[in-house]
Amino acid sequence: MENMQNQMQPQPQPRSQHNEKYKLFLPLSIIVASIIISGTILYSDMNSSSNTVNNNNNQNNNQQVQGPVKVSVDNDAVLGDKNAPITMIEFSDYECPFCKRHFLQVYPDIKKDYIDTGKVKLVFRDFIAVDGHNPLATTEAMAAECAREQGGDQMYFKYHDEIFKKTTSNGNGLKLEDLTTIANSLSINSTQLQQCIDSNKYKEEILKDIADGSKAGVSGTPSFFIGESTSDGLIDGAMVVGAQPFDAFKVIIEEKLIKTMGK
């Protein structure tokens, strides 16, 4: 294929002709790019409208959320500077394949460009939308909470990362012995972690996350709410649904950052 393409290459054209074509191509390419981005990154501020970014979630790709909607960070684990100007709340499921895709393909860039630089803090909340993902999804979520109990928010996200790296998703993920193996690899007490899981002490916390997400309009995972950080922990902002590309998040975050700088 590469050889055929080389044979079909057009002959070099005079520089003046090339420049004229470039002048015509540049605005056309901008228009095409704008159309593509507009089609992919439809979102709205919940203060003024009810559009959401919708592509991939577990249940309903046509879900529309009515605003305004305020979502609480609750007492869930926070990654990044707690004084960051922007908060992103993620409702996710460790057994959701789209959530794993987001973790592997998009989350690293969000972390590098916005969380590690102190611009955004991430709050992770559990939302198990598919019954077939249980019992493993709930057990994994409880295990992460139990890890947090031993090592705080930083340990929570280390454990969170390992679950997503190792699970095969769709309810076929990690068994209890896998969860204790992760604990050992992170130098936390695996016996204590197992006892914590067996006690079901964090099950109500997970159910509260699901209830809060449902109230905010979440029906599938992953779903995100991005808005200005507030003292009361209630975030009022844009909703992104599904395993969207990095640019979908970048556009919203940058707009929110500009607004915060103007205050």
mmCIF file of C-alpha atoms in Angstrom:
data_model
loop_
_atom_site.group_PDB
_atom_site.id
_atom_site.type_symbol
_atom_site.label_atom_id
_atom_site.label_comp_id
_atom_site.label_asym_id
_atom_site.label_seq_id
_atom_site.Cartn_x
_atom_site.Cartn_y
_atom_site.Cartn_z
ATOM 1 C CA MET A 1 0.000 0.000 0.000
ATOM 2 C CA GLU A 2 2.831 2.364 0.848
ATOM 3 C CA ASN A 3 4.468 1.732 -2.587
ATOM 4 C CA MET A 4 1.180 2.376 -4.445
ATOM 5 C CA GLN A 5 0.772 5.648 -2.611
ATOM 6 C CA ASN A 6 4.302 6.693 -3.613
ATOM 7 C CA GLN A 7 3.544 5.958 -7.292
ATOM 8 C CA MET A 8 0.386 8.025 -7.158
ATOM 9 C CA GLN A 9 2.073 11.103 -5.674
ATOM 10 C CA PRO A 10 1.295 14.246 -7.802
ATOM 11 C CA GLN A 11 4.170 16.031 -9.522
ATOM 12 C CA PRO A 12 5.564 19.091 -7.708
ATOM 13 C CA GLN A 13 3.720 22.275 -8.585
ATOM 14 C CA PRO A 14 5.087 25.802 -8.862
ATOM 15 C CA ARG A 15 5.409 27.551 -5.490
ATOM 16 C CA SER A 16 2.871 30.253 -6.398
ATOM 17 C CA GLN A 17 0.249 27.668 -7.288
ATOM 18 C CA HIS A 18 1.020 25.763 -4.103
ATOM 19 C CA ASN A 19 0.587 28.916 -1.997
ATOM 20 C CA GLU A 20 -2.789 29.672 -3.588
ATOM 21 C CA LYS A 21 -4.037 26.175 -2.799
ATOM 22 C CA TYR A 22 -2.725 26.502 0.760
ATOM 23 C CA LYS A 23 -4.597 29.782 1.207
ATOM 24 C CA LEU A 24 -7.794 28.061 0.107
ATOM 25 C CA PHE A 25 -7.154 24.917 2.136
ATOM 26 C CA LEU A 26 -6.375 26.611 5.467
ATOM 27 C CA PRO A 27 -9.781 28.262 6.067
ATOM 28 C CA LEU A 28 -11.541 25.165 4.742
ATOM 29 C CA SER A 29 -9.650 22.949 7.170
ATOM 30 C CA ILE A 30 -10.554 25.259 10.048
ATOM 31 C CA ILE A 31 -14.245 25.060 9.120
ATOM 32 C CA VAL A 32 -14.133 21.263 8.884
ATOM 33 C CA ALA A 33 -12.305 20.999 12.213
ATOM 34 C CA SER A 34 -14.868 23.292 13.833
ATOM 35 C CA ILE A 35 -17.723 21.134 12.575
ATOM 36 C CA ILE A 36 -16.066 17.972 13.885
ATOM 37 C CA ILE A 37 -15.324 19.498 17.275
ATOM 38 C CA SER A 38 -18.818 20.979 17.528
ATOM 39 C CA GLY A 39 -20.345 17.609 16.823
ATOM 40 C CA THR A 40 -18.191 15.843 19.375
ATOM 41 C CA ILE A 41 -18.033 18.408 22.143
ATOM 42 C CA LEU A 42 -21.583 19.571 22.642
ATOM 43 C CA TYR A 43 -21.894 20.665 26.214
ATOM 44 C CA SER A 44 -23.527 23.338 28.248
ATOM 45 C CA ASP A 45 -23.140 25.120 31.497
ATOM 46 C CA MET A 46 -25.848 23.732 33.770
ATOM 47 C CA ASN A 47 -26.685 27.277 34.830
ATOM 48 C CA SER A 48 -28.110 28.105 31.421
ATOM 49 C CA SER A 49 -29.017 24.964 29.500
ATOM 50 C CA SER A 50 -29.417 21.224 29.638
ATOM 51 C CA ASN A 51 -27.207 19.810 26.865
ATOM 52 C CA THR A 52 -24.700 17.093 27.689
ATOM 53 C CA VAL A 53 -21.840 15.418 25.926
ATOM 54 C CA ASN A 54 -23.176 11.997 25.023
ATOM 55 C CA ASN A 55 -21.479 9.102 23.294
ATOM 56 C CA ASN A 56 -20.499 6.006 25.212
ATOM 57 C CA ASN A 57 -22.111 4.896 28.431
ATOM 58 C CA ASN A 58 -23.333 1.556 29.694
ATOM 59 C CA GLN A 59 -27.051 2.031 29.152
ATOM 60 C CA ASN A 60 -28.396 4.979 27.206
ATOM 61 C CA ASN A 61 -26.480 7.033 24.661
ATOM 62 C CA ASN A 62 -29.407 9.457 24.265
ATOM 63 C CA GLN A 63 -29.669 10.467 27.901
ATOM 64 C CA GLN A 64 -30.427 14.174 28.382
ATOM 65 C CA VAL A 65 -29.973 15.853 31.761
ATOM 66 C CA GLN A 66 -32.121 18.787 32.779
ATOM 67 C CA GLY A 67 -30.369 21.609 34.570
ATOM 68 C CA PRO A 68 -29.488 23.319 36.654
ATOM 69 C CA VAL A 69 -28.046 20.394 38.588
ATOM 70 C CA LYS A 70 -25.722 20.647 41.558
ATOM 71 C CA VAL A 71 -23.610 17.657 42.489
ATOM 72 C CA SER A 72 -21.882 17.189 45.825
ATOM 73 C CA VAL A 73 -18.305 16.023 46.242
ATOM 74 C CA ASP A 74 -19.627 14.349 49.411
ATOM 75 C CA ASN A 75 -16.791 12.918 51.510
ATOM 76 C CA ASP A 76 -15.237 10.978 48.657
ATOM 77 C CA ALA A 77 -11.561 10.684 47.785
ATOM 78 C CA VAL A 78 -9.891 13.708 46.173
ATOM 79 C CA LEU A 79 -6.923 13.614 43.817
ATOM 80 C CA GLY A 80 -4.930 16.819 43.422
ATOM 81 C CA ASP A 81 -4.777 20.147 45.187
ATOM 82 C CA LYS A 82 -7.872 20.493 47.348
ATOM 83 C CA ASN A 83 -7.738 24.237 46.675
ATOM 84 C CA ALA A 84 -7.755 23.804 42.883
ATOM 85 C CA PRO A 85 -10.098 26.277 41.150
ATOM 86 C CA ILE A 86 -11.914 23.580 39.148
ATOM 87 C CA THR A 87 -13.511 20.374 40.424
ATOM 88 C CA MET A 88 -14.265 17.342 38.296
ATOM 89 C CA ILE A 89 -16.557 14.713 39.815
ATOM 90 C CA GLU A 90 -16.355 11.327 38.132
ATOM 91 C CA PHE A 91 -19.098 8.725 38.550
ATOM 92 C CA SER A 92 -17.555 5.440 37.545
ATOM 93 C CA ASP A 93 -17.657 1.648 37.797
ATOM 94 C CA TYR A 94 -14.518 -0.491 37.996
ATOM 95 C CA GLU A 95 -16.204 -3.175 35.854
ATOM 96 C CA CYS A 96 -17.330 -0.747 33.141
ATOM 97 C CA PRO A 97 -15.248 -1.209 29.954
ATOM 98 C CA PHE A 98 -15.787 2.417 28.914
ATOM 99 C CA CYS A 99 -14.545 3.531 32.341
ATOM 100 C CA LYS A 100 -11.417 1.420 31.869
ATOM 101 C CA ARG A 101 -10.946 2.960 28.418
ATOM 102 C CA HIS A 102 -11.205 6.444 29.923
ATOM 103 C CA PHE A 103 -8.690 5.485 32.609
ATOM 104 C CA LEU A 104 -6.169 4.143 30.102
ATOM 105 C CA GLN A 105 -6.552 6.639 27.262
ATOM 106 C CA VAL A 106 -7.781 9.991 28.627
ATOM 107 C CA TYR A 107 -7.249 10.151 32.384
ATOM 108 C CA PRO A 108 -3.411 10.253 32.091
ATOM 109 C CA ASP A 109 -3.580 13.459 30.014
ATOM 110 C CA ILE A 110 -6.126 15.073 32.343
ATOM 111 C CA LYS A 111 -3.912 14.200 35.292
ATOM 112 C CA LYS A 112 -0.733 15.496 33.658
ATOM 113 C CA ASP A 113 -2.143 18.745 32.265
ATOM 114 C CA TYR A 114 -4.659 19.733 34.921
ATOM 115 C CA ILE A 115 -4.520 17.699 38.146
ATOM 116 C CA ASP A 116 -0.747 17.611 38.617
ATOM 117 C CA THR A 117 -0.541 21.321 37.789
ATOM 118 C CA GLY A 118 -3.026 22.286 40.516
ATOM 119 C CA LYS A 119 -5.777 23.482 38.156
ATOM 120 C CA VAL A 120 -8.264 20.662 38.710
ATOM 121 C CA LYS A 121 -9.070 18.327 41.555
ATOM 122 C CA LEU A 122 -10.725 15.001 40.800
ATOM 123 C CA VAL A 123 -13.372 13.476 43.052
ATOM 124 C CA PHE A 124 -14.124 9.808 42.364
ATOM 125 C CA ARG A 125 -17.611 8.533 43.167
ATOM 126 C CA ASP A 126 -18.908 5.027 42.574
ATOM 127 C CA PHE A 127 -21.817 4.378 40.221
ATOM 128 C CA ILE A 128 -22.653 0.790 39.284
ATOM 129 C CA ALA A 129 -25.244 1.021 36.521
ATOM 130 C CA VAL A 130 -25.218 -2.583 35.288
ATOM 131 C CA ASP A 131 -26.400 -5.386 37.570
ATOM 132 C CA GLY A 132 -24.171 -7.870 35.752
ATOM 133 C CA HIS A 133 -21.099 -6.030 37.008
ATOM 134 C CA ASN A 134 -21.888 -7.112 40.553
ATOM 135 C CA PRO A 135 -20.827 -8.508 42.916
ATOM 136 C CA LEU A 136 -17.284 -7.747 41.752
ATOM 137 C CA ALA A 137 -17.860 -4.041 41.035
ATOM 138 C CA THR A 138 -19.187 -3.395 44.542
ATOM 139 C CA THR A 139 -16.437 -5.486 46.134
ATOM 140 C CA GLU A 140 -13.773 -3.565 44.193
ATOM 141 C CA ALA A 141 -15.323 -0.254 45.215
ATOM 142 C CA MET A 142 -15.359 -1.317 48.861
ATOM 143 C CA ALA A 143 -11.746 -2.490 48.587
ATOM 144 C CA ALA A 144 -10.665 0.957 47.374
ATOM 145 C CA GLU A 145 -12.471 2.560 50.331
ATOM 146 C CA CYS A 146 -10.773 0.103 52.669
ATOM 147 C CA ALA A 147 -7.395 1.009 51.176
ATOM 148 C CA ARG A 148 -8.208 4.671 51.755
ATOM 149 C CA GLU A 149 -8.931 3.825 55.382
ATOM 150 C CA GLN A 150 -5.313 2.707 55.756
ATOM 151 C CA GLY A 151 -3.538 5.280 53.598
ATOM 152 C CA GLY A 152 -5.824 8.217 52.918
ATOM 153 C CA ASP A 153 -6.805 9.695 49.572
ATOM 154 C CA GLN A 154 -3.378 9.127 48.057
ATOM 155 C CA MET A 155 -3.585 5.403 48.769
ATOM 156 C CA TYR A 156 -7.151 5.316 47.497
ATOM 157 C CA PHE A 157 -6.065 6.491 44.067
ATOM 158 C CA LYS A 158 -3.071 4.173 43.980
ATOM 159 C CA TYR A 159 -5.435 1.285 44.654
ATOM 160 C CA HIS A 160 -7.980 2.698 42.170
ATOM 161 C CA ASP A 161 -5.278 2.739 39.487
ATOM 162 C CA GLU A 162 -4.312 -0.878 40.118
ATOM 163 C CA ILE A 163 -7.915 -2.085 39.908
ATOM 164 C CA PHE A 164 -8.420 -0.437 36.537
ATOM 165 C CA LYS A 165 -5.090 -1.754 35.241
ATOM 166 C CA LYS A 166 -5.822 -5.333 36.255
ATOM 167 C CA THR A 167 -9.573 -5.820 35.782
ATOM 168 C CA THR A 168 -10.877 -7.330 32.554
ATOM 169 C CA SER A 169 -14.192 -5.492 33.129
ATOM 170 C CA ASN A 170 -17.795 -6.488 32.356
ATOM 171 C CA GLY A 171 -18.229 -8.300 35.654
ATOM 172 C CA ASN A 172 -15.305 -10.646 35.015
ATOM 173 C CA GLY A 173 -12.753 -8.666 36.988
ATOM 174 C CA LEU A 174 -10.941 -9.117 40.261
ATOM 175 C CA LYS A 175 -11.640 -11.704 42.920
ATOM 176 C CA LEU A 176 -10.939 -11.206 46.611
ATOM 177 C CA GLU A 177 -7.503 -12.814 46.347
ATOM 178 C CA ASP A 178 -6.616 -10.366 43.561
ATOM 179 C CA LEU A 179 -7.670 -7.449 45.745
ATOM 180 C CA THR A 180 -5.500 -8.606 48.641
ATOM 181 C CA THR A 181 -2.588 -9.107 46.223
ATOM 182 C CA ILE A 182 -2.933 -5.463 45.183
ATOM 183 C CA ALA A 183 -2.881 -4.491 48.860
ATOM 184 C CA ASN A 184 0.381 -6.391 49.382
ATOM 185 C CA SER A 185 1.932 -4.749 46.326
ATOM 186 C CA LEU A 186 1.106 -1.332 47.788
ATOM 187 C CA SER A 187 2.458 -2.272 51.235
ATOM 188 C CA ILE A 188 -0.867 -2.025 53.029
ATOM 189 C CA ASN A 189 -2.199 -4.631 55.436
ATOM 190 C CA SER A 190 -4.017 -7.194 53.284
ATOM 191 C CA THR A 191 -5.574 -8.987 56.276
ATOM 192 C CA GLN A 192 -7.023 -5.725 57.538
ATOM 193 C CA LEU A 193 -8.237 -4.895 54.043
ATOM 194 C CA GLN A 194 -10.005 -8.243 53.700
ATOM 195 C CA GLN A 195 -11.663 -7.852 57.086
ATOM 196 C CA CYS A 196 -12.819 -4.396 56.059
ATOM 197 C CA ILE A 197 -14.304 -5.751 52.806
ATOM 198 C CA ASP A 198 -16.023 -8.632 54.604
ATOM 199 C CA SER A 199 -17.642 -6.222 57.050
ATOM 200 C CA ASN A 200 -19.479 -4.371 54.221
ATOM 201 C CA LYS A 201 -18.867 -1.177 56.164
ATOM 202 C CA TYR A 202 -18.615 0.931 53.002
ATOM 203 C CA LYS A 203 -21.576 -0.543 51.148
ATOM 204 C CA GLU A 204 -23.888 2.258 52.262
ATOM 205 C CA GLU A 205 -21.336 4.817 51.090
ATOM 206 C CA ILE A 206 -21.376 3.253 47.626
ATOM 207 C CA LEU A 207 -25.175 3.186 47.566
ATOM 208 C CA LYS A 208 -25.202 6.880 48.513
ATOM 209 C CA ASP A 209 -22.892 7.644 45.591
ATOM 210 C CA ILE A 210 -25.292 5.827 43.260
ATOM 211 C CA ALA A 211 -28.290 7.677 44.696
ATOM 212 C CA ASP A 212 -26.587 11.069 44.354
ATOM 213 C CA GLY A 213 -25.555 10.269 40.793
ATOM 214 C CA SER A 214 -29.067 9.184 39.852
ATOM 215 C CA LYS A 215 -30.485 12.380 41.348
ATOM 216 C CA ALA A 216 -28.072 14.401 39.194
ATOM 217 C CA GLY A 217 -29.153 12.570 36.054
ATOM 218 C CA VAL A 218 -26.459 9.918 35.759
ATOM 219 C CA SER A 219 -27.708 6.731 34.115
ATOM 220 C CA GLY A 220 -24.505 5.253 32.715
ATOM 221 C CA THR A 221 -20.783 5.359 33.222
ATOM 222 C CA PRO A 222 -18.453 7.084 33.060
ATOM 223 C CA SER A 223 -20.182 10.412 33.728
ATOM 224 C CA PHE A 224 -18.459 13.614 34.806
ATOM 225 C CA PHE A 225 -19.447 16.977 36.249
ATOM 226 C CA ILE A 226 -16.967 19.825 35.763
ATOM 227 C CA GLY A 227 -17.380 23.176 37.451
ATOM 228 C CA GLU A 228 -15.861 25.834 39.642
ATOM 229 C CA SER A 229 -14.836 24.663 43.100
ATOM 230 C CA THR A 230 -17.024 25.920 45.927
ATOM 231 C CA SER A 231 -16.716 26.138 49.679
ATOM 232 C CA ASP A 232 -19.845 24.036 50.228
ATOM 233 C CA GLY A 233 -18.678 21.226 47.927
ATOM 234 C CA LEU A 234 -21.628 21.586 45.532
ATOM 235 C CA ILE A 235 -20.480 21.699 41.928
ATOM 236 C CA ASP A 236 -22.709 23.388 39.368
ATOM 237 C CA GLY A 237 -21.321 22.975 35.887
ATOM 238 C CA ALA A 238 -21.051 20.994 32.678
ATOM 239 C CA MET A 239 -21.816 17.297 32.375
ATOM 240 C CA VAL A 240 -19.808 14.970 30.149
ATOM 241 C CA VAL A 241 -21.190 11.500 29.502
ATOM 242 C CA GLY A 242 -19.175 8.590 28.170
ATOM 243 C CA ALA A 243 -15.587 7.786 27.246
ATOM 244 C CA GLN A 244 -15.015 11.072 25.436
ATOM 245 C CA PRO A 245 -11.678 12.158 23.937
ATOM 246 C CA PHE A 246 -9.319 14.382 25.897
ATOM 247 C CA ASP A 247 -10.301 17.475 23.868
ATOM 248 C CA ALA A 248 -13.889 17.213 25.120
ATOM 249 C CA PHE A 249 -12.615 17.714 28.659
ATOM 250 C CA LYS A 250 -9.979 20.265 27.680
ATOM 251 C CA VAL A 251 -12.495 22.652 26.096
ATOM 252 C CA ILE A 252 -14.703 22.657 29.182
ATOM 253 C CA ILE A 253 -11.866 22.926 31.697
ATOM 254 C CA GLU A 254 -10.188 25.775 29.824
ATOM 255 C CA GLU A 255 -13.457 27.714 29.650
ATOM 256 C CA LYS A 256 -14.039 27.205 33.379
ATOM 257 C CA LEU A 257 -10.478 28.332 34.144
ATOM 258 C CA ILE A 258 -10.962 31.528 32.136
ATOM 259 C CA LYS A 259 -14.130 32.285 34.095
ATOM 260 C CA THR A 260 -12.379 31.780 37.428
ATOM 261 C CA MET A 261 -9.537 34.094 36.398
ATOM 262 C CA GLY A 262 -12.053 36.815 35.583
ATOM 263 C CA LYS A 263 -13.382 36.866 39.140
#
